[in-house]
Amino acid sequence: MATTSTTTKLSVLCCSFISSPLVDSPPSLAFFSPIPRFLTVRIATSFRSSSRFPATKIRKSSLAAVMFPENSVLSDVCAFGVTSIVAFSCLGFWGEIGKRGIFDQKLIRKLVHINIGLVFMLCWPLFSSGIQGALFASLVPGLNIVRMLLLGLGVYHDEGTIKSMSRHGDRRELLKGPLYYVLSITSACIYYWKSSPIAIAVICNLCAGDGMADIVGRRFGTEKLPYNKNKSFAGSIGMATAGFLASVAYMYYFASFGYIEDSGGMILRFLVISIASALVESLPISTDIDDNLTISLTSALAGFLLF
């Protein structure tokens, strides 16, 4: 009987050892573990740390800048109102500068070109993240499209706006470059919105890049490009640099709200897109068509291929 009892106890102990995990074995069975507890913990930790599949970086939640998070429609309506006031205040400011003749008309036109799109994009975090927010935001440049049409067609007259947005003070010029400019920004807003780096690339190269190309080119552009005597090395370099720096700045800006993730790879892609946009802008065909269109299309296409 004693032998049978001993055999039964050993069988129970062996079964318990086999069915229990190595690391979390009860203290009473630690003696039977073929690997000491501290070694199993160390081995498990080493295996996890040396895995070739690192933990996925969790995207931080968007830091809502919306005014009324509990009511997205009301919030977007208010954001539309605030953004409209900001945008049209900027236009009014440059219009007054144009009327008073404080700066050269060509310089004012390019300052408006740089300023309006970038200021508009600064207001994007005020809107909700879905298509509703994109549509409400697009109403701001959309109203400006109507305004360009009315001014260009002569339905009403605004001397300051015409001077600040045209090359030669002709209202009909608003139906070309300025109209394409606003259409490009509106399209980027609706189609890509704030969670896409392509929207950043399109607007930054169109606004900051193209605007600085003209300013830098006029001041320092003595060395002309061999394939286009109307463009200079300085202007093209200025465009690529300004478009790239603005893109990186807005990447960090939107990343701070959690809409995108900043990375070195994204910065490199922005550089490639800005260089490609500057190259296309320097071609004679950009002047023949309109650089507002060619820059926007190039940035969007390059962004589509890279992102």
GROMACS .gro file of C-alpha atoms in nm:
model
  307
    1MET     CA    1   0.000   0.000   0.000
    2ALA     CA    2   0.287   0.239   0.081
    3THR     CA    3   0.445   0.171  -0.256
    4THR     CA    4   0.116   0.235  -0.437
    5SER     CA    5   0.060   0.563  -0.248
    6THR     CA    6   0.411   0.686  -0.331
    7THR     CA    7   0.365   0.600  -0.700
    8THR     CA    8   0.036   0.788  -0.711
    9LYS     CA    9   0.192   1.102  -0.559
   10LEU     CA   10   0.479   1.095  -0.809
   11SER     CA   11   0.233   1.060  -1.096
   12VAL     CA   12   0.034   1.361  -0.975
   13LEU     CA   13   0.351   1.568  -0.939
   14CYS     CA   14   0.472   1.474  -1.288
   15CYS     CA   15   0.136   1.561  -1.444
   16SER     CA   16   0.131   1.891  -1.259
   17PHE     CA   17   0.482   1.972  -1.383
   18ILE     CA   18   0.397   1.891  -1.744
   19SER     CA   19   0.075   2.094  -1.746
   20SER     CA   20   0.215   2.402  -1.569
   21PRO     CA   21   0.410   2.680  -1.752
   22LEU     CA   22   0.782   2.705  -1.695
   23VAL     CA   23   0.792   3.065  -1.591
   24ASP     CA   24   0.484   3.074  -1.373
   25SER     CA   25   0.526   2.736  -1.200
   26PRO     CA   26   0.407   2.722  -0.840
   27PRO     CA   27   0.684   2.746  -0.580
   28SER     CA   28   0.624   2.387  -0.470
   29LEU     CA   29   0.714   2.262  -0.818
   30ALA     CA   30   1.010   2.488  -0.886
   31PHE     CA   31   1.245   2.204  -0.798
   32PHE     CA   32   1.113   1.997  -1.089
   33SER     CA   33   1.165   2.270  -1.353
   34PRO     CA   34   1.451   2.174  -1.587
   35ILE     CA   35   1.528   2.547  -1.639
   36PRO     CA   36   1.563   2.776  -1.337
   37ARG     CA   37   1.304   3.053  -1.309
   38PHE     CA   38   1.549   3.343  -1.351
   39LEU     CA   39   1.681   3.188  -1.674
   40THR     CA   40   1.336   3.146  -1.825
   41VAL     CA   41   1.251   3.508  -1.751
   42ARG     CA   42   1.579   3.625  -1.903
   43ILE     CA   43   1.536   3.409  -2.212
   44ALA     CA   44   1.180   3.531  -2.268
   45THR     CA   45   1.285   3.893  -2.227
   46SER     CA   46   1.578   3.852  -2.465
   47PHE     CA   47   1.355   3.688  -2.726
   48ARG     CA   48   1.107   3.974  -2.715
   49SER     CA   49   1.374   4.243  -2.737
   50SER     CA   50   1.558   4.077  -3.025
   51SER     CA   51   1.251   4.017  -3.237
   52ARG     CA   52   1.291   4.141  -3.593
   53PHE     CA   53   0.933   4.267  -3.585
   54PRO     CA   54   0.950   4.577  -3.364
   55ALA     CA   55   0.640   4.706  -3.199
   56THR     CA   56   0.429   4.914  -3.434
   57LYS     CA   57   0.436   5.283  -3.357
   58ILE     CA   58   0.091   5.375  -3.240
   59ARG     CA   59  -0.039   5.688  -3.401
   60LYS     CA   60  -0.126   5.940  -3.138
   61SER     CA   61  -0.483   6.054  -3.128
   62SER     CA   62  -0.569   6.379  -3.300
   63LEU     CA   63  -0.559   6.676  -3.070
   64ALA     CA   64  -0.891   6.829  -3.161
   65ALA     CA   65  -0.880   7.200  -3.233
   66VAL     CA   66  -1.248   7.204  -3.319
   67MET     CA   67  -1.462   7.449  -3.127
   68PHE     CA   68  -1.753   7.219  -3.041
   69PRO     CA   69  -1.639   6.854  -3.044
   70GLU     CA   70  -1.984   6.734  -2.942
   71ASN     CA   71  -2.148   6.898  -3.247
   72SER     CA   72  -1.938   6.865  -3.562
   73VAL     CA   73  -2.178   7.059  -3.785
   74LEU     CA   74  -2.190   7.360  -3.554
   75SER     CA   75  -1.814   7.339  -3.510
   76ASP     CA   76  -1.750   7.333  -3.886
   77VAL     CA   77  -1.989   7.623  -3.942
   78CYS     CA   78  -1.801   7.829  -3.684
   79ALA     CA   79  -1.467   7.721  -3.831
   80PHE     CA   80  -1.588   7.830  -4.173
   81GLY     CA   81  -1.681   8.170  -4.031
   82VAL     CA   82  -1.347   8.219  -3.859
   83THR     CA   83  -1.147   8.102  -4.161
   84SER     CA   84  -1.346   8.324  -4.396
   85ILE     CA   85  -1.280   8.627  -4.178
   86VAL     CA   86  -0.908   8.547  -4.165
   87ALA     CA   87  -0.880   8.480  -4.540
   88PHE     CA   88  -1.074   8.785  -4.653
   89SER     CA   89  -0.895   9.002  -4.399
   90CYS     CA   90  -0.567   8.898  -4.560
   91LEU     CA   91  -0.704   8.979  -4.904
   92GLY     CA   92  -0.834   9.312  -4.779
   93PHE     CA   93  -0.499   9.395  -4.621
   94TRP     CA   94  -0.304   9.331  -4.941
   95GLY     CA   95  -0.572   9.512  -5.137
   96GLU     CA   96  -0.519   9.824  -4.929
   97ILE     CA   97  -0.143   9.791  -4.974
   98GLY     CA   98  -0.202   9.773  -5.348
   99LYS     CA   99  -0.424  10.081  -5.349
  100ARG     CA  100  -0.174  10.288  -5.156
  101GLY     CA  101   0.117  10.182  -5.377
  102ILE     CA  102   0.338  10.102  -5.078
  103PHE     CA  103   0.504   9.810  -5.257
  104ASP     CA  104   0.561   9.730  -5.619
  105GLN     CA  105   0.255   9.568  -5.775
  106LYS     CA  106   0.447   9.257  -5.883
  107LEU     CA  107   0.582   9.209  -5.532
  108ILE     CA  108   0.236   9.250  -5.377
  109ARG     CA  109   0.092   8.996  -5.619
  110LYS     CA  110   0.350   8.737  -5.514
  111LEU     CA  111   0.310   8.815  -5.145
  112VAL     CA  112  -0.063   8.750  -5.185
  113HIS     CA  113   0.025   8.432  -5.375
  114ILE     CA  114   0.239   8.310  -5.085
  115ASN     CA  115   0.017   8.429  -4.804
  116ILE     CA  116  -0.339   8.327  -4.887
  117GLY     CA  117  -0.299   7.952  -4.937
  118LEU     CA  118  -0.067   7.903  -4.641
  119VAL     CA  119  -0.290   8.103  -4.406
  120PHE     CA  120  -0.590   7.904  -4.524
  121MET     CA  121  -0.412   7.577  -4.449
  122LEU     CA  122  -0.323   7.701  -4.100
  123CYS     CA  123  -0.696   7.702  -4.024
  124TRP     CA  124  -0.760   7.340  -4.125
  125PRO     CA  125  -0.732   7.199  -3.770
  126LEU     CA  126  -1.040   7.403  -3.680
  127PHE     CA  127  -1.250   7.174  -3.901
  128SER     CA  128  -1.355   6.816  -3.839
  129SER     CA  129  -1.145   6.542  -3.996
  130GLY     CA  130  -1.400   6.380  -4.227
  131ILE     CA  131  -1.541   6.478  -4.563
  132GLN     CA  132  -1.780   6.716  -4.390
  133GLY     CA  133  -1.491   6.923  -4.258
  134ALA     CA  134  -1.321   6.920  -4.599
  135LEU     CA  135  -1.635   7.045  -4.772
  136PHE     CA  136  -1.692   7.323  -4.520
  137ALA     CA  137  -1.327   7.429  -4.548
  138SER     CA  138  -1.339   7.425  -4.928
  139LEU     CA  139  -1.622   7.678  -4.918
  140VAL     CA  140  -1.368   7.945  -4.821
  141PRO     CA  141  -1.163   7.928  -5.144
  142GLY     CA  142  -1.485   7.833  -5.322
  143LEU     CA  143  -1.630   8.174  -5.241
  144ASN     CA  144  -1.309   8.326  -5.370
  145ILE     CA  145  -1.361   8.140  -5.699
  146VAL     CA  146  -1.698   8.313  -5.734
  147ARG     CA  147  -1.531   8.642  -5.644
  148MET     CA  148  -1.262   8.595  -5.911
  149LEU     CA  149  -1.528   8.519  -6.170
  150LEU     CA  150  -1.733   8.825  -6.081
  151LEU     CA  151  -1.429   9.052  -6.083
  152GLY     CA  152  -1.285   8.903  -6.400
  153LEU     CA  153  -1.614   8.930  -6.585
  154GLY     CA  154  -1.661   9.288  -6.471
  155VAL     CA  155  -1.977   9.222  -6.272
  156TYR     CA  156  -1.832   9.436  -5.996
  157HIS     CA  157  -1.509   9.628  -5.952
  158ASP     CA  158  -1.249   9.620  -5.674
  159GLU     CA  159  -0.938   9.811  -5.773
  160GLY     CA  160  -0.730   9.695  -5.478
  161THR     CA  161  -0.796   9.326  -5.538
  162ILE     CA  162  -0.736   9.356  -5.912
  163LYS     CA  163  -0.403   9.532  -5.857
  164SER     CA  164  -0.289   9.285  -5.591
  165MET     CA  165  -0.373   8.976  -5.797
  166SER     CA  166  -0.301   9.069  -6.159
  167ARG     CA  167   0.021   9.133  -6.348
  168HIS     CA  168  -0.083   9.444  -6.537
  169GLY     CA  169  -0.395   9.562  -6.356
  170ASP     CA  170  -0.630   9.402  -6.609
  171ARG     CA  171  -0.937   9.242  -6.449
  172ARG     CA  172  -0.945   8.970  -6.716
  173GLU     CA  173  -0.619   8.832  -6.581
  174LEU     CA  174  -0.812   8.710  -6.277
  175LEU     CA  175  -0.982   8.452  -6.499
  176LYS     CA  176  -0.648   8.279  -6.561
  177GLY     CA  177  -0.367   8.247  -6.306
  178PRO     CA  178  -0.553   8.363  -5.993
  179LEU     CA  179  -0.853   8.146  -6.080
  180TYR     CA  180  -0.633   7.840  -6.141
  181TYR     CA  181  -0.457   7.913  -5.812
  182VAL     CA  182  -0.781   7.907  -5.612
  183LEU     CA  183  -0.911   7.602  -5.801
  184SER     CA  184  -0.591   7.411  -5.718
  185ILE     CA  185  -0.615   7.491  -5.348
  186THR     CA  186  -0.985   7.400  -5.339
  187SER     CA  187  -0.920   7.068  -5.514
  188ALA     CA  188  -0.635   6.978  -5.278
  189CYS     CA  189  -0.857   7.062  -4.982
  190ILE     CA  190  -1.151   6.846  -5.093
  191TYR     CA  191  -0.964   6.554  -5.245
  192TYR     CA  192  -0.670   6.511  -5.006
  193TRP     CA  193  -0.756   6.707  -4.690
  194LYS     CA  194  -0.540   6.737  -4.381
  195SER     CA  195  -0.449   6.371  -4.329
  196SER     CA  196  -0.262   6.353  -4.661
  197PRO     CA  197   0.093   6.483  -4.714
  198ILE     CA  198   0.001   6.533  -5.081
  199ALA     CA  199  -0.221   6.826  -4.984
  200ILE     CA  200   0.075   6.979  -4.802
  201ALA     CA  201   0.303   6.929  -5.102
  202VAL     CA  202   0.056   7.076  -5.351
  203ILE     CA  203  -0.027   7.390  -5.154
  204CYS     CA  204   0.324   7.458  -5.022
  205ASN     CA  205   0.490   7.425  -5.362
  206LEU     CA  206   0.215   7.628  -5.527
  207CYS     CA  207   0.215   7.907  -5.269
  208ALA     CA  208   0.556   7.928  -5.102
  209GLY     CA  209   0.753   7.771  -5.386
  210ASP     CA  210   0.610   7.954  -5.685
  211GLY     CA  211   0.586   8.280  -5.494
  212MET     CA  212   0.949   8.278  -5.387
  213ALA     CA  213   1.063   8.170  -5.734
  214ASP     CA  214   0.948   8.503  -5.875
  215ILE     CA  215   1.075   8.715  -5.585
  216VAL     CA  216   1.419   8.552  -5.574
  217GLY     CA  217   1.445   8.530  -5.951
  218ARG     CA  218   1.379   8.901  -6.001
  219ARG     CA  219   1.633   9.001  -5.739
  220PHE     CA  220   1.913   8.751  -5.794
  221GLY     CA  221   1.831   8.584  -6.125
  222THR     CA  222   2.113   8.712  -6.342
  223GLU     CA  223   2.214   8.363  -6.454
  224LYS     CA  224   1.940   8.235  -6.685
  225LEU     CA  225   1.856   7.874  -6.756
  226PRO     CA  226   1.993   7.748  -7.089
  227TYR     CA  227   1.656   7.605  -7.196
  228ASN     CA  228   1.442   7.898  -7.079
  229LYS     CA  229   1.576   8.252  -7.082
  230ASN     CA  230   1.276   8.373  -6.883
  231LYS     CA  231   1.377   8.163  -6.583
  232SER     CA  232   1.690   8.171  -6.369
  233PHE     CA  233   1.891   7.930  -6.159
  234ALA     CA  234   1.831   8.147  -5.853
  235GLY     CA  235   1.455   8.146  -5.904
  236SER     CA  236   1.437   7.768  -5.946
  237ILE     CA  237   1.658   7.707  -5.644
  238GLY     CA  238   1.452   7.954  -5.442
  239MET     CA  239   1.133   7.778  -5.543
  240ALA     CA  240   1.256   7.429  -5.453
  241THR     CA  241   1.394   7.553  -5.121
  242ALA     CA  242   1.087   7.751  -5.017
  243GLY     CA  243   0.844   7.478  -5.121
  244PHE     CA  244   1.044   7.215  -4.936
  245LEU     CA  245   1.085   7.416  -4.615
  246ALA     CA  246   0.716   7.509  -4.610
  247SER     CA  247   0.620   7.144  -4.665
  248VAL     CA  248   0.836   7.029  -4.374
  249ALA     CA  249   0.699   7.304  -4.150
  250TYR     CA  250   0.340   7.204  -4.226
  251MET     CA  251   0.427   6.838  -4.182
  252TYR     CA  252   0.530   6.910  -3.823
  253TYR     CA  253   0.230   7.139  -3.780
  254PHE     CA  254  -0.023   6.873  -3.879
  255ALA     CA  255   0.173   6.603  -3.697
  256SER     CA  256   0.133   6.802  -3.376
  257PHE     CA  257  -0.243   6.748  -3.411
  258GLY     CA  258  -0.201   6.380  -3.494
  259TYR     CA  259  -0.325   6.403  -3.854
  260ILE     CA  260  -0.003   6.262  -4.001
  261GLU     CA  261   0.319   6.114  -3.867
  262ASP     CA  262   0.638   6.308  -3.922
  263SER     CA  263   0.937   6.106  -4.039
  264GLY     CA  264   1.269   6.139  -4.215
  265GLY     CA  265   1.131   5.946  -4.510
  266MET     CA  266   0.849   6.195  -4.551
  267ILE     CA  267   1.095   6.484  -4.542
  268LEU     CA  268   1.298   6.322  -4.820
  269ARG     CA  269   0.985   6.273  -5.030
  270PHE     CA  270   0.892   6.637  -4.984
  271LEU     CA  271   1.236   6.732  -5.112
  272VAL     CA  272   1.193   6.520  -5.425
  273ILE     CA  273   0.847   6.669  -5.492
  274SER     CA  274   0.974   7.026  -5.450
  275ILE     CA  275   1.264   6.966  -5.688
  276ALA     CA  276   1.032   6.807  -5.944
  277SER     CA  277   0.789   7.100  -5.917
  278ALA     CA  278   1.072   7.351  -5.960
  279LEU     CA  279   1.199   7.168  -6.268
  280VAL     CA  280   0.855   7.163  -6.429
  281GLU     CA  281   0.797   7.529  -6.341
  282SER     CA  282   1.120   7.619  -6.518
  283LEU     CA  283   1.007   7.465  -6.848
  284PRO     CA  284   0.867   7.692  -7.121
  285ILE     CA  285   0.545   7.489  -7.127
  286SER     CA  286   0.463   7.610  -6.776
  287THR     CA  287   0.450   7.965  -6.902
  288ASP     CA  288   0.243   7.865  -7.204
  289ILE     CA  289  -0.015   7.674  -6.997
  290ASP     CA  290   0.002   7.834  -6.652
  291ASP     CA  291   0.245   7.752  -6.375
  292ASN     CA  292  -0.036   7.743  -6.119
  293LEU     CA  293  -0.168   7.437  -6.300
  294THR     CA  294   0.162   7.269  -6.385
  295ILE     CA  295   0.302   7.305  -6.033
  296SER     CA  296  -0.014   7.171  -5.872
  297LEU     CA  297  -0.041   6.877  -6.111
  298THR     CA  298   0.328   6.792  -6.076
  299SER     CA  299   0.314   6.800  -5.696
  300ALA     CA  300   0.000   6.586  -5.692
  301LEU     CA  301   0.141   6.331  -5.937
  302ALA     CA  302   0.478   6.309  -5.761
  303GLY     CA  303   0.302   6.281  -5.427
  304PHE     CA  304   0.081   6.003  -5.561
  305LEU     CA  305   0.389   5.811  -5.673
  306LEU     CA  306   0.588   5.868  -5.354
  307PHE     CA  307   0.332   5.852  -5.072
   0.00000   0.00000   0.00000
